[in-house]
Amino acid sequence: MTKAMITNIQKYSVHDGPGIRSTVFFKGCPLLCAWCHNPENQIFGTELVWRGEKCIGCGSCIEACPRKALSAGSKSIQRDVESCIVCGKCADVCPTLAWEKLGEDYDLERLMKELSKDAVFYEQSGGGVTLSGGEPLSHADFAAEVLRACKEKAWHTAVDTCGFVPRSAFEKVLPYTDLFLYDIKQLDEEQHRLYMQTPIGPIVENLQWLMQQGANVWLRLPIIPGVNDDTEQISRVISLAKECGLRKVFLLPYHKMAAAKYQRMGMEYKLPDLEDPSMEQMEELRNVFAREGFETYIGG
C-alpha cells in the first residue's frame, strides 16, 4: 500500500485555492529556499524537535526510549543521535509536548478518513483539498491516489508545487487536479542556484507543459526584497506568464514569522537581516501586473 509522510493537515484553510479547504503538508522538498516558511517540511524523513522551555524534568521520555538514546543533562535532555532511531516514543509520552515528532506516515484510508470530516465545508463553500508541503509531487504515486479519491467524492482538488519534479509526476496527477498553484521564485539561473540550490530549467519547462495541456494554473510569486523584487526580475516573470498564457497571479509578501521555527529546530536562518516588503511596495507590484492584463492578488 502506498504511503507518504505528512507533517500537518490544516483545516479551514482559505488561502490555498477556492472555498474552504483542508491543506495537506507533505514532508520533503527538492528545493532548499533560503527564506522557506515551512522548514519542517524540507527534509525527507522523520525529525525530532526539542523545546527545552517546556520540559518539566519528569524523565518520561528517558524511560520510554527503546534505544536508551536519551539522558538527563544538567539543564536539558541529551539525545545520542547515533543511537536514536527517531521512533517518536519520547514525543508520545511527553506530558508537556517538549518533544515534537515531525512527520508521520499516512496511507490513503487514514488520510481520506481525516479529510472526510470536513466534507460539508467543501461542499457548501466550493472548496476541497490542497496538497502542499514540502513538495507533494515528490510523492507523486500517493498524491495521485489521494487526488483520484477526492475527485470520486466530487471535491475540488489543488496541488501547490515548486515545479522541480520529473514530468512524469505531473502526468500522474494531471487527470485528477482541478488547479495547480505554481510557485516561481526567481528566473535568473545563477540566483536560483544560489537561493534554491537547484536549476530553474525544469521548473519553467514543467510550467510550459502544464499550460500546453490546458491545465488550470495560478502563478504564485513570493516577493523577497533584494532577491526577486527588482524591475528586471519582475519583467522576466511577466514575460514568462504571458508566454504561457497565465491569467491569475498571486504576490506573496515575505515575512519573518518562520524565524522561530528555525530556532526551535536548530537550523540556521540564512537571511536574518531581510526586511518584510511594505504594503506600498506590494500594491505597486500588484499594479505592475494588473497593467499587463493579469488578475493580480496580494496574498493567497
PDB file of C-alpha atoms in Angstrom:
ATOM      1  CA  MET A   1       0.000   0.000   0.000  1.00  0.00           C
ATOM      2  CA  THR A   2       1.346   3.426  -0.975  1.00  0.00           C
ATOM      3  CA  LYS A   3       2.144   5.788   1.880  1.00  0.00           C
ATOM      4  CA  ALA A   4       3.606   9.254   2.308  1.00  0.00           C
ATOM      5  CA  MET A   5       4.993  11.265   5.192  1.00  0.00           C
ATOM      6  CA  ILE A   6       2.815  14.178   6.284  1.00  0.00           C
ATOM      7  CA  THR A   7       3.515  16.828   8.931  1.00  0.00           C
ATOM      8  CA  ASN A   8       0.172  18.601   9.173  1.00  0.00           C
ATOM      9  CA  ILE A   9      -3.388  18.691   7.871  1.00  0.00           C
ATOM     10  CA  GLN A  10      -4.517  22.294   8.117  1.00  0.00           C
ATOM     11  CA  LYS A  11      -8.271  22.573   8.424  1.00  0.00           C
ATOM     12  CA  TYR A  12     -10.429  25.507   7.359  1.00  0.00           C
ATOM     13  CA  SER A  13      -7.787  26.925   5.049  1.00  0.00           C
ATOM     14  CA  VAL A  14      -8.887  29.796   2.786  1.00  0.00           C
ATOM     15  CA  HIS A  15      -5.549  30.661   1.147  1.00  0.00           C
ATOM     16  CA  ASP A  16      -4.721  27.577  -0.923  1.00  0.00           C
ATOM     17  CA  GLY A  17      -7.410  27.630  -3.580  1.00  0.00           C
ATOM     18  CA  PRO A  18     -11.124  28.467  -3.773  1.00  0.00           C
ATOM     19  CA  GLY A  19     -13.534  27.984  -0.886  1.00  0.00           C
ATOM     20  CA  ILE A  20     -12.844  26.362   2.461  1.00  0.00           C
ATOM     21  CA  ARG A  21     -10.167  23.689   2.189  1.00  0.00           C
ATOM     22  CA  SER A  22      -8.030  21.180   4.003  1.00  0.00           C
ATOM     23  CA  THR A  23      -4.355  21.608   3.135  1.00  0.00           C
ATOM     24  CA  VAL A  24      -2.181  18.516   3.450  1.00  0.00           C
ATOM     25  CA  PHE A  25       1.502  19.262   4.082  1.00  0.00           C
ATOM     26  CA  PHE A  26       3.872  16.595   2.717  1.00  0.00           C
ATOM     27  CA  LYS A  27       7.367  16.245   4.157  1.00  0.00           C
ATOM     28  CA  GLY A  28      10.381  16.723   1.924  1.00  0.00           C
ATOM     29  CA  CYS A  29      11.221  19.220  -0.806  1.00  0.00           C
ATOM     30  CA  PRO A  30      13.829  19.229  -3.606  1.00  0.00           C
ATOM     31  CA  LEU A  31      14.288  22.984  -3.175  1.00  0.00           C
ATOM     32  CA  LEU A  32      16.054  24.474  -0.152  1.00  0.00           C
ATOM     33  CA  CYS A  33      14.821  28.059  -0.372  1.00  0.00           C
ATOM     34  CA  ALA A  34      16.822  30.377   1.872  1.00  0.00           C
ATOM     35  CA  TRP A  35      13.602  32.002   3.142  1.00  0.00           C
ATOM     36  CA  CYS A  36      11.469  28.843   3.380  1.00  0.00           C
ATOM     37  CA  HIS A  37       8.422  29.414   5.592  1.00  0.00           C
ATOM     38  CA  ASN A  38       7.995  25.687   6.274  1.00  0.00           C
ATOM     39  CA  PRO A  39      11.489  24.404   7.202  1.00  0.00           C
ATOM     40  CA  GLU A  40       9.884  21.467   8.994  1.00  0.00           C
ATOM     41  CA  ASN A  41       8.940  20.168   5.538  1.00  0.00           C
ATOM     42  CA  GLN A  42      12.342  20.486   3.860  1.00  0.00           C
ATOM     43  CA  ILE A  43      13.891  17.189   4.937  1.00  0.00           C
ATOM     44  CA  PHE A  44      12.625  13.829   3.681  1.00  0.00           C
ATOM     45  CA  GLY A  45      12.127  11.648   6.747  1.00  0.00           C
ATOM     46  CA  THR A  46      11.005  11.987  10.344  1.00  0.00           C
ATOM     47  CA  GLU A  47      12.663  14.536  12.631  1.00  0.00           C
ATOM     48  CA  LEU A  48      12.563  15.209  16.369  1.00  0.00           C
ATOM     49  CA  VAL A  49      12.392  18.737  17.753  1.00  0.00           C
ATOM     50  CA  TRP A  50      13.239  19.576  21.353  1.00  0.00           C
ATOM     51  CA  ARG A  51      11.625  22.526  23.163  1.00  0.00           C
ATOM     52  CA  GLY A  52      13.611  22.828  26.327  1.00  0.00           C
ATOM     53  CA  GLU A  53      11.489  25.610  27.795  1.00  0.00           C
ATOM     54  CA  LYS A  54       8.569  23.175  28.050  1.00  0.00           C
ATOM     55  CA  CYS A  55      10.467  20.394  29.823  1.00  0.00           C
ATOM     56  CA  ILE A  56       9.500  19.767  33.472  1.00  0.00           C
ATOM     57  CA  GLY A  57      12.217  17.169  34.029  1.00  0.00           C
ATOM     58  CA  CYS A  58       9.851  14.245  34.648  1.00  0.00           C
ATOM     59  CA  GLY A  59      12.081  11.760  32.806  1.00  0.00           C
ATOM     60  CA  SER A  60       9.183  10.076  30.992  1.00  0.00           C
ATOM     61  CA  CYS A  61      10.970  10.341  27.663  1.00  0.00           C
ATOM     62  CA  ILE A  62      14.139   8.740  29.043  1.00  0.00           C
ATOM     63  CA  GLU A  63      12.171   5.744  30.323  1.00  0.00           C
ATOM     64  CA  ALA A  64      10.218   5.381  27.068  1.00  0.00           C
ATOM     65  CA  CYS A  65      13.203   5.422  24.699  1.00  0.00           C
ATOM     66  CA  PRO A  66      13.728   1.853  23.405  1.00  0.00           C
ATOM     67  CA  ARG A  67      17.328   2.571  22.373  1.00  0.00           C
ATOM     68  CA  LYS A  68      18.388   4.351  25.580  1.00  0.00           C
ATOM     69  CA  ALA A  69      19.355   7.328  23.430  1.00  0.00           C
ATOM     70  CA  LEU A  70      18.152   9.922  25.963  1.00  0.00           C
ATOM     71  CA  SER A  71      19.772  11.002  29.203  1.00  0.00           C
ATOM     72  CA  ALA A  72      19.366  13.799  31.722  1.00  0.00           C
ATOM     73  CA  GLY A  73      21.817  16.642  31.301  1.00  0.00           C
ATOM     74  CA  SER A  74      22.462  19.482  33.717  1.00  0.00           C
ATOM     75  CA  LYS A  75      19.902  21.738  32.050  1.00  0.00           C
ATOM     76  CA  SER A  76      18.252  19.630  29.381  1.00  0.00           C
ATOM     77  CA  ILE A  77      17.638  16.191  27.953  1.00  0.00           C
ATOM     78  CA  GLN A  78      20.567  14.932  25.899  1.00  0.00           C
ATOM     79  CA  ARG A  79      19.958  12.841  22.767  1.00  0.00           C
ATOM     80  CA  ASP A  80      22.526  10.471  21.281  1.00  0.00           C
ATOM     81  CA  VAL A  81      21.742  10.969  17.592  1.00  0.00           C
ATOM     82  CA  GLU A  82      23.684   7.855  16.590  1.00  0.00           C
ATOM     83  CA  SER A  83      21.563   5.620  18.806  1.00  0.00           C
ATOM     84  CA  CYS A  84      18.255   7.416  18.206  1.00  0.00           C
ATOM     85  CA  ILE A  85      16.024   5.824  15.553  1.00  0.00           C
ATOM     86  CA  VAL A  86      13.513   8.751  15.637  1.00  0.00           C
ATOM     87  CA  CYS A  87      10.679   6.426  16.629  1.00  0.00           C
ATOM     88  CA  GLY A  88       8.857   9.229  18.435  1.00  0.00           C
ATOM     89  CA  LYS A  89       8.215   7.304  21.664  1.00  0.00           C
ATOM     90  CA  CYS A  90       9.576  10.290  23.600  1.00  0.00           C
ATOM     91  CA  ALA A  91       7.046  12.607  21.961  1.00  0.00           C
ATOM     92  CA  ASP A  92       4.229  10.130  22.608  1.00  0.00           C
ATOM     93  CA  VAL A  93       4.747  10.158  26.383  1.00  0.00           C
ATOM     94  CA  CYS A  94       5.908  13.752  26.981  1.00  0.00           C
ATOM     95  CA  PRO A  95       3.163  15.467  29.072  1.00  0.00           C
ATOM     96  CA  THR A  96       4.185  18.992  28.067  1.00  0.00           C
ATOM     97  CA  LEU A  97       4.994  18.377  24.378  1.00  0.00           C
ATOM     98  CA  ALA A  98       8.637  19.304  24.893  1.00  0.00           C
ATOM     99  CA  TRP A  99       9.445  16.643  22.287  1.00  0.00           C
ATOM    100  CA  GLU A 100       7.787  17.015  18.892  1.00  0.00           C
ATOM    101  CA  LYS A 101       7.886  14.422  16.146  1.00  0.00           C
ATOM    102  CA  LEU A 102       7.807  15.936  12.670  1.00  0.00           C
ATOM    103  CA  GLY A 103       6.377  13.635  10.029  1.00  0.00           C
ATOM    104  CA  GLU A 104       4.024  10.697  10.190  1.00  0.00           C
ATOM    105  CA  ASP A 105       3.234   8.044   7.603  1.00  0.00           C
ATOM    106  CA  TYR A 106      -0.279   8.084   6.184  1.00  0.00           C
ATOM    107  CA  ASP A 107      -1.903   5.593   3.866  1.00  0.00           C
ATOM    108  CA  LEU A 108      -4.854   6.508   1.669  1.00  0.00           C
ATOM    109  CA  GLU A 109      -7.506   5.146   4.013  1.00  0.00           C
ATOM    110  CA  ARG A 110      -6.233   7.051   7.012  1.00  0.00           C
ATOM    111  CA  LEU A 111      -5.850  10.334   5.148  1.00  0.00           C
ATOM    112  CA  MET A 112      -9.253  10.163   3.460  1.00  0.00           C
ATOM    113  CA  LYS A 113     -10.898   9.403   6.786  1.00  0.00           C
ATOM    114  CA  GLU A 114      -9.399  12.606   8.202  1.00  0.00           C
ATOM    115  CA  LEU A 115     -10.267  14.727   5.168  1.00  0.00           C
ATOM    116  CA  SER A 116     -13.842  13.445   5.113  1.00  0.00           C
ATOM    117  CA  LYS A 117     -14.507  15.060   8.492  1.00  0.00           C
ATOM    118  CA  ASP A 118     -14.717  18.439   6.731  1.00  0.00           C
ATOM    119  CA  ALA A 119     -16.612  17.352   3.619  1.00  0.00           C
ATOM    120  CA  VAL A 120     -19.598  19.541   4.495  1.00  0.00           C
ATOM    121  CA  PHE A 121     -17.372  22.652   4.353  1.00  0.00           C
ATOM    122  CA  TYR A 122     -16.013  21.695   0.925  1.00  0.00           C
ATOM    123  CA  GLU A 123     -19.490  21.121  -0.436  1.00  0.00           C
ATOM    124  CA  GLN A 124     -21.035  24.304   0.966  1.00  0.00           C
ATOM    125  CA  SER A 125     -18.161  26.630   0.006  1.00  0.00           C
ATOM    126  CA  GLY A 126     -16.959  25.157  -3.274  1.00  0.00           C
ATOM    127  CA  GLY A 127     -13.731  24.235  -1.522  1.00  0.00           C
ATOM    128  CA  GLY A 128     -11.839  20.993  -1.305  1.00  0.00           C
ATOM    129  CA  VAL A 129      -8.381  19.569  -0.689  1.00  0.00           C
ATOM    130  CA  THR A 130      -4.989  21.089  -1.458  1.00  0.00           C
ATOM    131  CA  LEU A 131      -1.769  19.085  -1.432  1.00  0.00           C
ATOM    132  CA  SER A 132       1.175  21.199  -0.305  1.00  0.00           C
ATOM    133  CA  GLY A 133       4.445  20.772   1.530  1.00  0.00           C
ATOM    134  CA  GLY A 134       7.328  20.500   1.101  1.00  0.00           C
ATOM    135  CA  GLU A 135       6.696  19.248  -2.397  1.00  0.00           C
ATOM    136  CA  PRO A 136       3.679  16.927  -2.729  1.00  0.00           C
ATOM    137  CA  LEU A 137       4.729  15.762  -6.188  1.00  0.00           C
ATOM    138  CA  SER A 138       7.884  14.268  -4.699  1.00  0.00           C
ATOM    139  CA  HIS A 139       5.316  11.684  -3.540  1.00  0.00           C
ATOM    140  CA  ALA A 140       3.597  11.508  -6.924  1.00  0.00           C
ATOM    141  CA  ASP A 141       2.123   7.999  -6.684  1.00  0.00           C
ATOM    142  CA  PHE A 142       0.483   8.677  -3.336  1.00  0.00           C
ATOM    143  CA  ALA A 143      -0.580  12.187  -4.400  1.00  0.00           C
ATOM    144  CA  ALA A 144      -2.324  10.747  -7.459  1.00  0.00           C
ATOM    145  CA  GLU A 145      -4.172   8.215  -5.285  1.00  0.00           C
ATOM    146  CA  VAL A 146      -5.362  10.944  -2.920  1.00  0.00           C
ATOM    147  CA  LEU A 147      -6.453  13.271  -5.709  1.00  0.00           C
ATOM    148  CA  ARG A 148      -8.309  10.498  -7.505  1.00  0.00           C
ATOM    149  CA  ALA A 149     -10.135   9.561  -4.273  1.00  0.00           C
ATOM    150  CA  CYS A 150     -11.073  13.205  -3.730  1.00  0.00           C
ATOM    151  CA  LYS A 151     -12.470  13.504  -7.251  1.00  0.00           C
ATOM    152  CA  GLU A 152     -14.563  10.377  -6.664  1.00  0.00           C
ATOM    153  CA  LYS A 153     -16.201  12.336  -3.843  1.00  0.00           C
ATOM    154  CA  ALA A 154     -16.613  15.373  -6.144  1.00  0.00           C
ATOM    155  CA  TRP A 155     -14.258  17.512  -4.031  1.00  0.00           C
ATOM    156  CA  HIS A 156     -12.262  20.281  -5.700  1.00  0.00           C
ATOM    157  CA  THR A 157      -8.556  19.399  -5.831  1.00  0.00           C
ATOM    158  CA  ALA A 158      -5.455  21.592  -5.923  1.00  0.00           C
ATOM    159  CA  VAL A 159      -1.713  20.967  -5.919  1.00  0.00           C
ATOM    160  CA  ASP A 160       0.724  23.552  -4.567  1.00  0.00           C
ATOM    161  CA  THR A 161       4.025  22.846  -6.319  1.00  0.00           C
ATOM    162  CA  CYS A 162       7.505  24.281  -6.808  1.00  0.00           C
ATOM    163  CA  GLY A 163       7.631  22.510 -10.186  1.00  0.00           C
ATOM    164  CA  PHE A 164      11.037  20.875  -9.630  1.00  0.00           C
ATOM    165  CA  VAL A 165       9.925  17.275 -10.166  1.00  0.00           C
ATOM    166  CA  PRO A 166      10.055  14.865 -13.112  1.00  0.00           C
ATOM    167  CA  ARG A 167       7.467  15.418 -15.853  1.00  0.00           C
ATOM    168  CA  SER A 168       6.053  12.004 -15.022  1.00  0.00           C
ATOM    169  CA  ALA A 169       4.898  13.344 -11.644  1.00  0.00           C
ATOM    170  CA  PHE A 170       2.676  15.908 -13.354  1.00  0.00           C
ATOM    171  CA  GLU A 171       1.413  13.293 -15.794  1.00  0.00           C
ATOM    172  CA  LYS A 172       0.257  11.123 -12.861  1.00  0.00           C
ATOM    173  CA  VAL A 173      -1.738  13.836 -11.094  1.00  0.00           C
ATOM    174  CA  LEU A 174      -2.993  15.947 -14.015  1.00  0.00           C
ATOM    175  CA  PRO A 175      -6.179  13.900 -14.639  1.00  0.00           C
ATOM    176  CA  TYR A 176      -7.314  14.430 -11.031  1.00  0.00           C
ATOM    177  CA  THR A 177      -6.190  18.022 -10.381  1.00  0.00           C
ATOM    178  CA  ASP A 178      -8.574  20.963 -10.817  1.00  0.00           C
ATOM    179  CA  LEU A 179      -5.982  23.616 -10.009  1.00  0.00           C
ATOM    180  CA  PHE A 180      -2.220  23.953  -9.805  1.00  0.00           C
ATOM    181  CA  LEU A 181      -0.760  26.634  -7.527  1.00  0.00           C
ATOM    182  CA  TYR A 182       2.602  27.070  -9.235  1.00  0.00           C
ATOM    183  CA  ASP A 183       5.459  28.819  -7.438  1.00  0.00           C
ATOM    184  CA  ILE A 184       8.046  30.822  -9.335  1.00  0.00           C
ATOM    185  CA  LYS A 185      10.702  32.331  -7.093  1.00  0.00           C
ATOM    186  CA  GLN A 186      13.474  33.527  -9.366  1.00  0.00           C
ATOM    187  CA  LEU A 187      14.157  33.303 -13.104  1.00  0.00           C
ATOM    188  CA  ASP A 188      17.875  34.084 -13.058  1.00  0.00           C
ATOM    189  CA  GLU A 189      19.765  30.781 -13.263  1.00  0.00           C
ATOM    190  CA  GLU A 190      22.690  31.840 -11.075  1.00  0.00           C
ATOM    191  CA  GLN A 191      20.451  33.368  -8.425  1.00  0.00           C
ATOM    192  CA  HIS A 192      18.117  30.374  -8.447  1.00  0.00           C
ATOM    193  CA  ARG A 193      21.021  28.023  -7.776  1.00  0.00           C
ATOM    194  CA  LEU A 194      22.241  30.357  -5.027  1.00  0.00           C
ATOM    195  CA  TYR A 195      18.961  30.732  -3.135  1.00  0.00           C
ATOM    196  CA  MET A 196      17.136  27.490  -4.027  1.00  0.00           C
ATOM    197  CA  GLN A 197      20.154  25.251  -4.799  1.00  0.00           C
ATOM    198  CA  THR A 198      18.578  23.919  -7.996  1.00  0.00           C
ATOM    199  CA  PRO A 199      18.490  24.960 -11.674  1.00  0.00           C
ATOM    200  CA  ILE A 200      15.444  26.838 -12.955  1.00  0.00           C
ATOM    201  CA  GLY A 201      15.080  24.962 -16.277  1.00  0.00           C
ATOM    202  CA  PRO A 202      12.850  22.033 -15.220  1.00  0.00           C
ATOM    203  CA  ILE A 203      10.527  24.392 -13.338  1.00  0.00           C
ATOM    204  CA  VAL A 204       9.917  26.574 -16.394  1.00  0.00           C
ATOM    205  CA  GLU A 205       9.606  23.573 -18.725  1.00  0.00           C
ATOM    206  CA  ASN A 206       7.021  21.878 -16.497  1.00  0.00           C
ATOM    207  CA  LEU A 207       5.000  25.086 -16.280  1.00  0.00           C
ATOM    208  CA  GLN A 208       5.010  25.437 -20.053  1.00  0.00           C
ATOM    209  CA  TRP A 209       3.957  21.802 -20.447  1.00  0.00           C
ATOM    210  CA  LEU A 210       1.098  22.155 -17.963  1.00  0.00           C
ATOM    211  CA  MET A 211      -0.294  25.138 -19.832  1.00  0.00           C
ATOM    212  CA  GLN A 212       0.007  23.276 -23.142  1.00  0.00           C
ATOM    213  CA  GLN A 213      -2.133  20.512 -21.623  1.00  0.00           C
ATOM    214  CA  GLY A 214      -4.838  23.027 -20.770  1.00  0.00           C
ATOM    215  CA  ALA A 215      -4.316  22.812 -17.011  1.00  0.00           C
ATOM    216  CA  ASN A 216      -5.787  25.452 -14.711  1.00  0.00           C
ATOM    217  CA  VAL A 217      -2.762  27.208 -13.180  1.00  0.00           C
ATOM    218  CA  TRP A 218      -2.439  30.134 -10.796  1.00  0.00           C
ATOM    219  CA  LEU A 219       1.043  31.637 -10.600  1.00  0.00           C
ATOM    220  CA  ARG A 220       2.344  32.373  -7.103  1.00  0.00           C
ATOM    221  CA  LEU A 221       5.322  34.678  -6.700  1.00  0.00           C
ATOM    222  CA  PRO A 222       6.854  35.191  -3.238  1.00  0.00           C
ATOM    223  CA  ILE A 223       8.201  38.734  -3.024  1.00  0.00           C
ATOM    224  CA  ILE A 224      11.644  38.611  -1.397  1.00  0.00           C
ATOM    225  CA  PRO A 225      13.178  42.117  -1.064  1.00  0.00           C
ATOM    226  CA  GLY A 226      16.587  42.347  -2.686  1.00  0.00           C
ATOM    227  CA  VAL A 227      16.230  38.908  -4.257  1.00  0.00           C
ATOM    228  CA  ASN A 228      13.423  38.987  -6.815  1.00  0.00           C
ATOM    229  CA  ASP A 229      11.584  42.297  -6.491  1.00  0.00           C
ATOM    230  CA  ASP A 230      13.685  44.371  -8.897  1.00  0.00           C
ATOM    231  CA  THR A 231      12.397  45.565 -12.263  1.00  0.00           C
ATOM    232  CA  GLU A 232      14.365  43.027 -14.287  1.00  0.00           C
ATOM    233  CA  GLN A 233      13.104  40.033 -12.308  1.00  0.00           C
ATOM    234  CA  ILE A 234       9.503  41.213 -12.356  1.00  0.00           C
ATOM    235  CA  SER A 235       9.733  41.782 -16.118  1.00  0.00           C
ATOM    236  CA  ARG A 236      11.031  38.232 -16.593  1.00  0.00           C
ATOM    237  CA  VAL A 237       8.122  36.795 -14.638  1.00  0.00           C
ATOM    238  CA  ILE A 238       5.634  38.867 -16.626  1.00  0.00           C
ATOM    239  CA  SER A 239       7.162  37.719 -19.909  1.00  0.00           C
ATOM    240  CA  LEU A 240       7.018  34.059 -18.865  1.00  0.00           C
ATOM    241  CA  ALA A 241       3.452  34.394 -17.624  1.00  0.00           C
ATOM    242  CA  LYS A 242       2.357  35.968 -20.917  1.00  0.00           C
ATOM    243  CA  GLU A 243       4.198  33.365 -22.960  1.00  0.00           C
ATOM    244  CA  CYS A 244       2.441  30.567 -21.057  1.00  0.00           C
ATOM    245  CA  GLY A 245      -0.992  32.197 -21.179  1.00  0.00           C
ATOM    246  CA  LEU A 246      -1.380  32.572 -17.418  1.00  0.00           C
ATOM    247  CA  ARG A 247      -4.108  34.905 -16.212  1.00  0.00           C
ATOM    248  CA  LYS A 248      -4.046  34.835 -12.381  1.00  0.00           C
ATOM    249  CA  VAL A 249      -1.042  35.963 -10.320  1.00  0.00           C
ATOM    250  CA  PHE A 250      -0.734  35.903  -6.537  1.00  0.00           C
ATOM    251  CA  LEU A 251       2.016  38.004  -4.934  1.00  0.00           C
ATOM    252  CA  LEU A 252       3.078  36.552  -1.585  1.00  0.00           C
ATOM    253  CA  PRO A 253       4.904  39.029   0.688  1.00  0.00           C
ATOM    254  CA  TYR A 254       7.891  37.650   2.576  1.00  0.00           C
ATOM    255  CA  HIS A 255       7.548  37.642   6.360  1.00  0.00           C
ATOM    256  CA  LYS A 256       9.806  36.706   9.273  1.00  0.00           C
ATOM    257  CA  MET A 257       7.297  34.593  11.168  1.00  0.00           C
ATOM    258  CA  ALA A 258       9.168  31.386  10.291  1.00  0.00           C
ATOM    259  CA  ALA A 259      12.328  32.531  12.110  1.00  0.00           C
ATOM    260  CA  ALA A 260      11.092  30.977  15.360  1.00  0.00           C
ATOM    261  CA  LYS A 261      10.695  27.622  13.604  1.00  0.00           C
ATOM    262  CA  TYR A 262      14.360  27.647  12.576  1.00  0.00           C
ATOM    263  CA  GLN A 263      15.459  28.414  16.121  1.00  0.00           C
ATOM    264  CA  ARG A 264      13.277  25.639  17.534  1.00  0.00           C
ATOM    265  CA  MET A 265      14.651  23.138  15.025  1.00  0.00           C
ATOM    266  CA  GLY A 266      18.268  24.167  15.493  1.00  0.00           C
ATOM    267  CA  MET A 267      18.523  25.315  11.878  1.00  0.00           C
ATOM    268  CA  GLU A 268      20.326  28.355  10.533  1.00  0.00           C
ATOM    269  CA  TYR A 269      18.045  31.150   9.341  1.00  0.00           C
ATOM    270  CA  LYS A 270      20.056  32.248   6.337  1.00  0.00           C
ATOM    271  CA  LEU A 271      18.529  35.691   5.765  1.00  0.00           C
ATOM    272  CA  PRO A 272      18.197  37.195   9.267  1.00  0.00           C
ATOM    273  CA  ASP A 273      18.543  40.791   8.077  1.00  0.00           C
ATOM    274  CA  LEU A 274      15.869  40.563   5.399  1.00  0.00           C
ATOM    275  CA  GLU A 275      13.045  43.076   5.839  1.00  0.00           C
ATOM    276  CA  ASP A 276       9.404  42.456   5.002  1.00  0.00           C
ATOM    277  CA  PRO A 277       8.183  44.296   1.885  1.00  0.00           C
ATOM    278  CA  SER A 278       5.954  47.256   2.666  1.00  0.00           C
ATOM    279  CA  MET A 279       2.299  47.289   1.713  1.00  0.00           C
ATOM    280  CA  GLU A 280       3.085  50.224  -0.573  1.00  0.00           C
ATOM    281  CA  GLN A 281       5.623  48.100  -2.449  1.00  0.00           C
ATOM    282  CA  MET A 282       3.188  45.206  -2.695  1.00  0.00           C
ATOM    283  CA  GLU A 283       0.477  47.485  -4.093  1.00  0.00           C
ATOM    284  CA  GLU A 284       2.925  48.929  -6.574  1.00  0.00           C
ATOM    285  CA  LEU A 285       3.893  45.455  -7.787  1.00  0.00           C
ATOM    286  CA  ARG A 286       0.248  44.428  -7.976  1.00  0.00           C
ATOM    287  CA  ASN A 287      -0.404  47.434 -10.190  1.00  0.00           C
ATOM    288  CA  VAL A 288       2.509  46.487 -12.444  1.00  0.00           C
ATOM    289  CA  PHE A 289       1.000  43.060 -13.093  1.00  0.00           C
ATOM    290  CA  ALA A 290      -2.523  44.460 -13.374  1.00  0.00           C
ATOM    291  CA  ARG A 291      -1.444  46.942 -16.046  1.00  0.00           C
ATOM    292  CA  GLU A 292      -0.110  43.990 -18.038  1.00  0.00           C
ATOM    293  CA  GLY A 293      -3.572  42.440 -18.003  1.00  0.00           C
ATOM    294  CA  PHE A 294      -3.215  39.928 -15.151  1.00  0.00           C
ATOM    295  CA  GLU A 295      -5.813  39.301 -12.475  1.00  0.00           C
ATOM    296  CA  THR A 296      -3.499  40.010  -9.569  1.00  0.00           C
ATOM    297  CA  TYR A 297      -3.861  39.488  -5.819  1.00  0.00           C
ATOM    298  CA  ILE A 298      -1.715  40.112  -2.765  1.00  0.00           C
ATOM    299  CA  GLY A 299      -1.501  37.012  -0.581  1.00  0.00           C
ATOM    300  CA  GLY A 300      -3.391  33.772  -1.062  1.00  0.00           C
TER     301      GLY A 300
END
